[in-house]
Coordinates of N, CA, C and O in Angstrom, one line a residue:
M1 N 1.0 -1.3 -0.2 CA 0.0 -0.1 0.0 C 0.9 1.1 0.1 O 1.7 1.3 0.7
K2 N 0.4 2.3 -0.6 CA 1.2 3.6 -0.7 C 0.7 4.3 0.5 O -0.4 4.3 0.8
T3 N 1.6 4.9 1.1 CA 1.5 6.0 2.0 C 1.0 7.1 1.6 O 1.2 7.6 0.4
I4 N 0.8 7.8 2.2 CA 0.3 9.3 1.9 C 1.4 10.2 1.4 O 1.3 11.2 0.4
E5 N 2.5 9.9 2.1 CA 4.0 10.4 1.9 C 4.3 9.9 0.3 O 4.5 10.5 -0.4
D6 N 3.8 8.6 -0.1 CA 4.0 8.3 -1.4 C 3.3 8.9 -2.6 O 3.3 9.3 -3.5
K7 N 2.1 9.2 -2.1 CA 1.0 9.4 -3.0 C 1.5 10.7 -3.2 O 1.2 11.4 -4.4
C8 N 1.7 11.6 -2.2 CA 2.1 13.4 -2.7 C 3.0 13.4 -3.3 O 3.3 14.4 -4.4
S9 N 4.4 12.4 -3.3 CA 5.6 12.7 -4.0 C 5.3 12.0 -5.3 O 6.0 12.3 -6.5
E10 N 4.2 11.1 -5.6 CA 4.0 10.8 -7.1 C 2.7 11.6 -7.8 O 2.4 11.4 -8.8
G11 N 2.6 12.8 -7.0 CA 1.3 13.6 -7.9 C 0.2 13.2 -7.4 O -0.7 14.0 -8.0
Y12 N -0.3 12.4 -6.5 CA -1.8 12.1 -6.4 C -2.3 13.3 -5.9 O -1.5 14.2 -5.0
A13 N -3.5 13.6 -5.8 CA -4.0 14.4 -5.4 C -4.7 14.7 -3.8 O -5.7 13.6 -3.4
I14 N -4.4 15.0 -3.0 CA -4.7 14.7 -1.5 C -4.6 16.1 -0.9 O -3.5 16.7 -1.1
Q15 N -5.8 16.1 -0.5 CA -5.9 17.4 0.4 C -6.8 17.3 1.8 O -7.5 16.4 1.7
I16 N -6.5 18.3 2.5 CA -7.3 18.1 3.9 C -7.8 19.8 3.9 O -7.3 20.6 3.5
R17 N -9.2 19.6 3.9 CA -10.1 21.0 3.8 C -11.1 21.0 4.9 O -11.7 19.8 5.5
S18 N -11.5 22.0 4.9 CA -12.8 22.2 6.2 C -14.2 21.5 5.5 O -14.2 21.4 4.2
S19 N -15.0 20.7 6.5 CA -15.9 19.9 5.6 C -17.2 21.0 5.4 O -17.1 22.2 6.1
T20 N -18.1 20.8 4.5 CA -19.3 21.2 4.1 C -20.5 20.4 4.4 O -20.1 19.2 4.6
T21 N -21.4 21.1 4.6 CA -23.1 20.3 4.7 C -22.8 19.2 3.7 O -23.7 18.3 3.8
A22 N -22.5 19.6 2.5 CA -22.5 18.5 1.4 C -21.7 17.4 1.6 O -22.1 16.1 1.1
D23 N -20.8 17.4 2.7 CA -19.8 16.2 2.9 C -20.5 15.2 3.9 O -20.4 14.0 4.2
I24 N -21.7 15.7 4.8 CA -22.0 15.0 6.0 C -22.7 13.5 5.4 O -22.5 12.6 6.2
P25 N -23.4 13.4 4.6 CA -23.9 11.9 4.1 C -22.8 10.9 4.1 O -22.5 10.0 4.7
R26 N -21.7 11.4 3.5 CA -20.3 10.5 3.0 C -19.8 10.5 4.6 O -19.2 9.2 4.7
L27 N -19.5 11.6 5.1 CA -19.0 11.5 6.5 C -19.7 10.6 7.4 O -18.8 9.7 8.4
V28 N -21.3 10.2 7.3 CA -22.0 9.7 8.1 C -21.7 8.0 7.9 O -21.7 7.1 8.5
D29 N -21.4 7.8 6.5 CA -21.5 6.5 6.0 C -19.9 5.8 6.4 O -20.0 4.9 6.9
V30 N -19.0 7.1 6.4 CA -18.0 6.5 6.8 C -17.7 6.0 8.6 O -17.0 5.1 8.8
W31 N -18.4 7.2 9.2 CA -18.2 6.7 10.3 C -19.1 5.7 11.1 O -18.5 4.8 11.8
E32 N -20.2 5.2 10.4 CA -20.7 3.9 10.8 C -20.2 3.1 10.1 O -20.1 2.2 11.2
R33 N -19.6 2.7 9.1 CA -19.1 1.4 8.7 C -17.9 1.2 9.7 O -17.6 0.1 10.1
C34 N -16.9 2.3 9.8 CA -15.9 2.3 10.4 C -16.2 1.8 12.1 O -15.2 1.1 12.6
S35 N -17.1 2.4 12.7 CA -17.5 2.5 14.0 C -18.0 0.6 14.2 O -17.9 0.3 15.1
Q36 N -19.0 0.3 13.3 CA -19.4 -1.2 13.3 C -17.8 -2.2 13.5 O -17.8 -3.4 14.1
I37 N -16.9 -1.6 12.5 CA -16.0 -2.7 12.2 C -14.8 -2.6 13.6 O -14.2 -3.6 14.1
S38 N -14.5 -1.2 14.1 CA -13.2 -1.3 14.9 C -14.2 -1.1 16.5 O -13.3 -1.2 17.4
H39 N -15.2 -1.2 16.6 CA -16.2 -1.0 17.5 C -17.0 -2.6 17.8 O -18.3 -2.5 17.9
A40 N -16.8 -3.5 17.1 CA -17.5 -4.6 16.8 C -18.2 -5.1 18.5 O -19.1 -5.8 18.5
F41 N -17.6 -4.9 19.4 CA -18.1 -5.5 20.9 C -19.3 -4.5 21.3 O -19.8 -4.8 22.1
I42 N -19.6 -3.3 20.3 CA -21.3 -3.0 20.8 C -22.0 -3.4 19.4 O -21.6 -3.4 18.2
P43 N -23.1 -3.6 19.8 CA -24.1 -4.2 18.7 C -24.2 -3.0 17.6 O -24.5 -1.7 17.9
A44 N -24.3 -3.5 16.1 CA -24.3 -2.5 15.2 C -25.8 -1.7 15.2 O -25.7 -0.8 14.9
S45 N -26.8 -2.1 15.7 CA -27.7 -1.6 16.0 C -27.6 -0.3 16.6 O -28.2 0.4 16.5
Y46 N -27.0 -0.3 17.7 CA -26.5 1.0 18.4 C -25.9 2.2 17.4 O -26.3 3.1 17.5
W47 N -25.0 2.0 16.4 CA -24.6 2.8 15.5 C -25.5 3.0 14.4 O -25.5 4.6 14.2
E48 N -26.3 2.3 13.8 CA -27.3 2.7 13.1 C -28.3 3.4 13.7 O -28.8 4.2 13.2
G49 N -28.5 3.3 15.0 CA -29.4 4.3 15.8 C -28.9 5.7 15.9 O -29.7 6.3 16.1
Q50 N -27.8 5.9 15.9 CA -26.8 7.0 15.6 C -26.9 8.0 14.7 O -26.6 9.1 14.9
R51 N -27.0 7.3 13.6 CA -27.2 8.2 12.2 C -27.5 9.4 12.2 O -26.9 10.4 11.8
E52 N -28.6 9.4 12.3 CA -29.6 10.7 12.5 C -29.0 11.7 13.5 O -28.7 12.9 12.9
A53 N -28.7 11.3 14.6 CA -27.9 12.3 15.4 C -26.5 12.8 14.9 O -26.3 14.0 15.3
M54 N -25.6 11.5 14.2 CA -24.5 12.3 13.9 C -24.7 13.2 12.5 O -24.1 14.5 12.6
A55 N -25.5 13.1 11.7 CA -25.8 13.9 10.6 C -26.4 15.4 10.7 O -26.6 16.1 10.3
Q56 N -27.3 15.4 11.8 CA -28.2 16.5 12.3 C -27.9 17.0 13.5 O -28.0 18.5 13.4
Q57 N -26.6 16.7 14.4 CA -26.2 17.1 15.5 C -24.9 17.5 15.6 O -24.1 18.3 16.0
Y58 N -24.1 16.3 15.7 CA -22.8 16.1 16.0 C -22.0 16.7 15.0 O -21.2 17.4 15.2
L59 N -22.1 16.1 13.8 CA -21.0 16.9 12.6 C -21.4 18.4 12.5 O -20.5 19.0 12.3
P60 N -22.7 18.8 12.2 CA -23.1 20.5 12.3 C -22.1 20.9 13.3 O -22.0 22.2 13.1
A61 N -22.3 20.4 14.5 CA -22.0 21.4 15.7 C -20.5 21.3 15.8 O -19.9 22.3 16.5
A62 N -19.7 20.2 15.2 CA -18.3 20.4 15.4 C -17.6 21.0 13.9 O -18.0 21.3 13.2
E63 N -16.1 21.0 14.3 CA -15.1 21.7 13.3 C -14.4 20.6 12.8 O -13.8 20.0 13.2
S64 N -15.2 20.3 11.7 CA -14.6 19.2 10.9 C -13.7 19.4 9.6 O -13.9 20.3 9.0
Y65 N -12.7 18.5 9.5 CA -12.0 18.4 8.3 C -12.1 17.2 7.6 O -11.7 16.1 8.4
V66 N -12.1 17.1 6.3 CA -11.8 16.1 5.3 C -10.9 15.8 4.7 O -10.1 16.8 4.2
L67 N -10.2 14.7 4.6 CA -9.2 14.3 3.9 C -9.8 13.8 2.4 O -10.2 12.6 2.6
E68 N -9.2 14.5 1.5 CA -9.7 14.1 0.2 C -8.6 13.4 -0.5 O -7.3 13.9 -0.5
S69 N -8.6 11.9 -1.1 CA -7.9 11.5 -1.9 C -8.4 11.1 -3.2 O -9.2 10.7 -3.5
D70 N -7.8 11.7 -4.0 CA -8.3 11.7 -5.7 C -9.7 12.2 -5.9 O -10.5 11.8 -6.4
G71 N -10.1 13.5 -4.8 CA -11.4 13.6 -5.2 C -12.4 13.0 -4.2 O -13.6 13.7 -4.4
E72 N -12.1 11.9 -3.5 CA -12.9 11.3 -2.8 C -12.7 11.5 -1.2 O -11.6 11.4 -0.7
A73 N -13.9 12.0 -0.6 CA -13.7 12.2 1.0 C -13.4 10.8 1.6 O -13.9 9.6 1.4
S74 N -12.1 10.5 2.0 CA -11.7 9.2 2.7 C -11.3 9.1 4.1 O -11.2 8.1 4.6
G75 N -11.5 10.3 4.8 CA -11.8 10.5 6.2 C -12.1 11.6 6.5 O -11.8 12.7 5.9
F76 N -12.0 11.8 8.0 CA -12.3 13.2 8.6 C -12.2 13.2 9.9 O -12.0 12.1 10.3
I77 N -11.8 14.2 10.3 CA -11.7 14.6 12.0 C -12.5 15.6 12.4 O -12.8 16.6 11.4
S78 N -13.2 15.3 13.3 CA -14.1 16.3 13.8 C -13.6 16.9 15.3 O -13.2 16.1 16.4
L79 N -13.5 18.3 15.5 CA -13.3 18.9 16.7 C -14.1 19.5 17.5 O -14.8 20.4 16.9
M80 N -14.0 19.5 18.8 CA -15.0 20.5 19.8 C -14.1 21.1 20.5 O -13.4 20.2 21.6
D81 N -13.9 22.2 20.1 CA -12.6 23.0 21.3 C -11.3 22.2 20.8 O -11.1 21.8 19.9
T82 N -11.0 21.7 21.9 CA -9.9 20.9 22.1 C -9.8 19.2 22.1 O -8.8 18.5 22.2
R83 N -11.2 18.7 22.1 CA -11.5 17.4 22.2 C -11.6 17.2 20.6 O -12.1 17.6 19.8
V84 N -11.1 15.8 20.3 CA -11.0 14.9 18.9 C -12.3 14.2 19.5 O -12.7 13.2 19.9
A85 N -13.2 14.8 18.6 CA -14.6 14.3 18.9 C -15.0 13.1 18.0 O -15.5 12.0 18.4
A86 N -14.1 12.9 17.0 CA -14.1 11.9 15.7 C -12.9 11.9 14.8 O -12.5 13.0 14.6
L87 N -12.4 10.8 14.5 CA -11.4 10.6 13.5 C -11.8 9.1 12.8 O -11.3 8.1 13.7
F88 N -12.3 9.0 11.7 CA -12.3 7.9 11.2 C -11.8 8.2 9.6 O -12.0 9.2 8.8
V89 N -11.4 6.9 9.2 CA -10.4 6.9 7.8 C -11.3 5.7 7.3 O -11.5 4.6 7.9
D90 N -11.8 5.9 6.1 CA -12.6 4.7 5.1 C -12.0 3.4 5.2 O -10.8 3.6 5.2
E91 N -12.5 2.5 5.6 CA -12.0 1.3 6.0 C -10.7 0.7 4.7 O -9.8 0.1 4.6
A92 N -11.2 1.1 3.4 CA -10.6 0.7 2.2 C -9.3 1.6 1.9 O -8.3 1.2 1.1
Q93 N -9.3 2.9 2.9 CA -8.2 3.5 2.6 C -7.2 3.8 4.1 O -6.2 4.4 4.0
Q94 N -7.6 2.6 4.9 CA -6.7 2.7 6.2 C -5.5 1.9 5.9 O -5.1 1.2 5.0
G95 N -4.3 2.8 6.7 CA -3.0 2.2 6.6 C -2.0 3.0 5.6 O -1.0 2.6 5.5
K96 N -2.8 4.0 5.1 CA -1.7 5.0 4.2 C -1.2 6.2 4.7 O -1.0 7.2 4.3
G97 N -1.5 6.2 6.1 CA -1.2 7.4 6.9 C -2.3 8.5 7.0 O -2.0 9.7 7.2
Y98 N -3.4 8.3 6.2 CA -4.5 9.3 6.7 C -4.7 9.5 7.9 O -5.1 11.1 8.0
G99 N -4.6 8.7 8.6 CA -5.3 9.1 10.1 C -4.4 10.0 10.7 O -4.5 11.0 11.4
K100 N -3.0 9.7 10.7 CA -2.1 10.6 11.1 C -1.9 11.9 10.5 O -1.8 12.7 11.2
A101 N -2.3 12.0 9.2 CA -2.4 13.0 8.5 C -3.4 14.1 9.1 O -3.2 15.4 9.4
L102 N -4.7 13.7 9.4 CA -5.6 14.2 9.7 C -5.5 14.7 11.3 O -5.8 15.9 11.7
L103 N -4.5 13.7 12.3 CA -4.3 14.2 13.4 C -3.6 15.2 13.8 O -3.7 16.3 14.4
N104 N -2.6 15.4 12.8 CA -1.2 16.4 12.7 C -2.0 17.7 12.3 O -1.4 18.7 12.8
H105 N -2.8 17.5 11.3 CA -3.7 18.9 11.1 C -4.3 19.5 11.9 O -4.3 20.6 12.4
A106 N -4.8 18.5 13.0 CA -5.5 18.9 14.2 C -4.6 19.7 14.7 O -4.9 20.4 15.6
K107 N -3.5 19.1 15.1 CA -2.2 19.4 16.1 C -1.8 20.7 15.7 O -1.2 21.6 16.5
S108 N -2.0 21.1 14.4 CA -1.4 22.5 14.2 C -2.3 23.4 14.3 O -1.9 24.8 14.3
L109 N -3.3 23.0 14.9 CA -4.6 24.1 15.1 C -4.7 24.3 16.5 O -4.9 25.6 16.9
R110 N -4.3 23.4 17.5 CA -4.3 23.7 18.8 C -3.1 23.2 19.3 O -2.1 22.2 18.7
S111 N -2.7 23.6 20.7 CA -2.0 23.3 21.3 C -2.0 22.1 22.3 O -0.8 21.6 23.1
Q112 N -3.2 22.2 22.4 CA -3.6 20.5 23.3 C -4.8 19.9 22.7 O -5.5 20.5 22.2
L113 N -4.9 18.5 22.5 CA -6.0 17.9 22.3 C -6.2 16.8 23.3 O -5.2 16.2 23.8
N114 N -7.6 16.1 23.4 CA -7.9 15.2 24.1 C -9.0 14.4 23.5 O -9.7 14.9 22.4
L115 N -9.0 13.2 24.0 CA -9.9 12.3 23.5 C -10.4 11.3 24.1 O -9.5 11.0 25.5
Q116 N -11.5 10.6 23.9 CA -12.0 9.1 24.5 C -11.9 8.2 23.4 O -12.4 8.5 22.5
V117 N -11.4 6.9 23.8 CA -11.1 6.0 23.0 C -11.8 4.5 23.9 O -11.0 4.6 24.9
Y118 N -12.4 3.6 23.5 CA -12.8 2.5 24.1 C -11.5 1.8 24.4 O -11.0 1.7 23.3
Q119 N -11.4 1.2 25.6 CA -10.1 0.3 26.0 C -10.3 -1.1 25.1 O -9.0 -1.4 24.5
K120 N -11.4 -1.5 24.8 CA -11.4 -2.7 23.7 C -10.8 -2.4 22.2 O -10.5 -3.0 21.4
N121 N -10.9 -1.2 22.0 CA -10.2 -0.5 20.4 C -8.6 -0.5 20.5 O -8.1 0.5 20.5
E122 N -7.9 -1.7 20.8 CA -6.9 -1.7 21.1 C -6.0 -0.9 20.1 O -5.0 -0.2 20.3
S123 N -6.4 -1.0 18.6 CA -5.7 -0.5 17.5 C -5.5 0.9 17.7 O -4.7 1.7 17.2
A124 N -6.6 1.4 18.1 CA -7.0 2.8 18.1 C -6.0 3.4 19.3 O -5.4 4.2 19.2
V125 N -6.1 2.7 20.2 CA -5.3 3.1 21.5 C -3.6 3.1 21.2 O -3.2 4.2 21.4
R126 N -3.2 2.0 20.6 CA -1.8 2.1 20.2 C -1.5 3.1 18.8 O -0.7 4.1 19.3
F127 N -2.5 3.6 18.1 CA -2.4 4.5 17.5 C -2.1 6.0 17.9 O -1.2 6.9 17.6
Y128 N -2.8 6.2 19.1 CA -2.9 7.5 19.7 C -1.7 7.8 20.3 O -1.1 8.5 20.5
K129 N -1.2 6.4 20.9 CA -0.2 6.4 21.7 C 1.3 6.9 21.0 O 2.1 7.6 21.4
L130 N 1.2 6.3 19.7 CA 2.1 6.6 18.7 C 2.3 7.8 18.3 O 3.0 8.4 17.8
Q131 N 1.0 8.7 18.5 CA 0.9 10.0 17.9 C 1.2 10.7 19.0 O 0.9 12.1 18.9
G132 N 1.8 10.5 20.3 CA 2.0 11.3 21.3 C 1.2 11.2 22.3 O 1.3 12.3 23.3
F133 N 0.2 10.9 22.2 CA -1.2 11.1 23.6 C -0.8 10.0 24.5 O -0.3 9.0 24.2
D134 N -1.2 10.6 25.7 CA -1.0 9.9 27.0 C -2.3 9.4 27.7 O -3.2 10.5 27.5
I135 N -2.5 8.1 28.2 CA -3.7 7.6 29.0 C -3.5 8.9 30.3 O -2.5 8.6 30.9
T136 N -4.8 9.4 30.7 CA -4.5 10.4 31.7 C -5.9 9.8 32.9 O -5.8 10.1 34.0
E137 N -6.8 9.0 32.2 CA -7.6 8.7 33.2 C -8.5 7.4 32.2 O -8.5 7.2 31.3
E138 N -9.4 6.9 33.1 CA -10.4 5.4 32.8 C -11.7 6.0 33.3 O -12.1 6.8 34.1
C139 N -12.8 6.2 32.3 CA -14.2 6.1 32.6 C -15.1 5.3 31.8 O -14.6 4.5 30.9
A140 N -16.2 5.4 32.0 CA -17.2 4.6 31.4 C -18.2 5.2 30.2 O -18.4 6.6 30.7
D141 N -18.3 4.7 29.1 CA -19.0 5.4 28.1 C -20.7 5.5 28.7 O -21.1 4.4 28.7
P142 N -21.3 6.5 29.0 CA -22.7 6.5 29.5 C -23.5 5.8 28.6 O -24.6 5.3 28.9
H143 N -23.3 5.9 27.1 CA -24.2 5.4 26.6 C -24.2 3.9 26.2 O -24.9 3.2 25.9
T144 N -23.0 3.2 26.3 CA -22.7 2.0 26.0 C -22.2 1.2 26.8 O -22.5 0.1 27.2
G145 N -21.7 1.9 28.1 CA -21.3 1.3 29.3 C -19.7 0.6 29.0 O -19.3 0.0 30.2
E146 N -19.4 1.0 27.9 CA -17.8 0.3 27.5 C -16.8 1.1 28.5 O -17.4 2.4 28.6
Q147 N -15.9 0.4 29.0 CA -14.7 1.3 29.6 C -13.8 2.2 28.2 O -13.6 1.4 27.4
E148 N -13.6 3.1 28.7 CA -12.8 4.0 27.7 C -11.5 4.8 28.4 O -11.6 5.0 29.6
F149 N -10.5 5.3 27.6 CA -9.4 5.9 28.0 C -9.6 7.2 27.9 O -10.2 7.5 26.4
V150 N -9.4 8.3 28.4 CA -9.1 9.8 28.5 C -7.7 9.9 28.0 O -6.6 9.2 28.7
M151 N -7.2 10.4 26.6 CA -5.9 10.6 26.5 C -5.9 11.8 26.0 O -6.5 12.7 25.6
V152 N -4.7 12.3 26.3 CA -4.2 14.0 26.0 C -2.8 14.3 25.4 O -1.7 13.2 25.6
W153 N -2.9 15.1 24.6 CA -1.5 15.1 23.8 C -1.7 16.8 24.0 O -2.6 17.8 23.9
A154 N -0.2 17.4 24.1 CA 0.2 18.8 24.3 C 1.5 19.0 23.4 O 2.4 18.3 23.8
R155 N 1.5 20.1 22.9 CA 2.5 20.5 22.1 C 3.8 20.7 23.0 O 3.5 21.6 24.1
S156 N 5.1 20.1 22.5 CA 5.9 20.3 23.5 C 6.5 22.2 23.6 O 6.1 22.7 22.6
S157 N 6.7 22.7 24.5 CA 7.2 24.3 24.7 C 8.5 24.3 23.9 O 9.4 23.8 23.9

């Protein structure tokens, strides 16, 4: 698989841009598919039941950025102040550095970021640790009852 650096050096069109309302249906699709895959320990019906809220409430309220690869939205990151509320990359595009690129974009906009990640989503926990996030506490998601880690990243002075 080609990484984002490989694609950029080969002239592929990759960009990160602010999301628009026209992006919302695609972002909701990416979010739901990825949530069902990476959070298989939560019933798929939970994610299906959250589609409307994601489209009507969460995404419109967030500051979101879309990573486009060859003109198609391949992933996105949503921020609520310093909180990473969502970071998802289409499953067919994973492993190419897109998640890291989106997170680096967010880091360029903030001096500190925090997030919550399900403890059972071990690959995401590893990813965030590799990106400089530290676990600061544990909590339970009030909607699913699943245990989460609170993780924080801060720019070095």
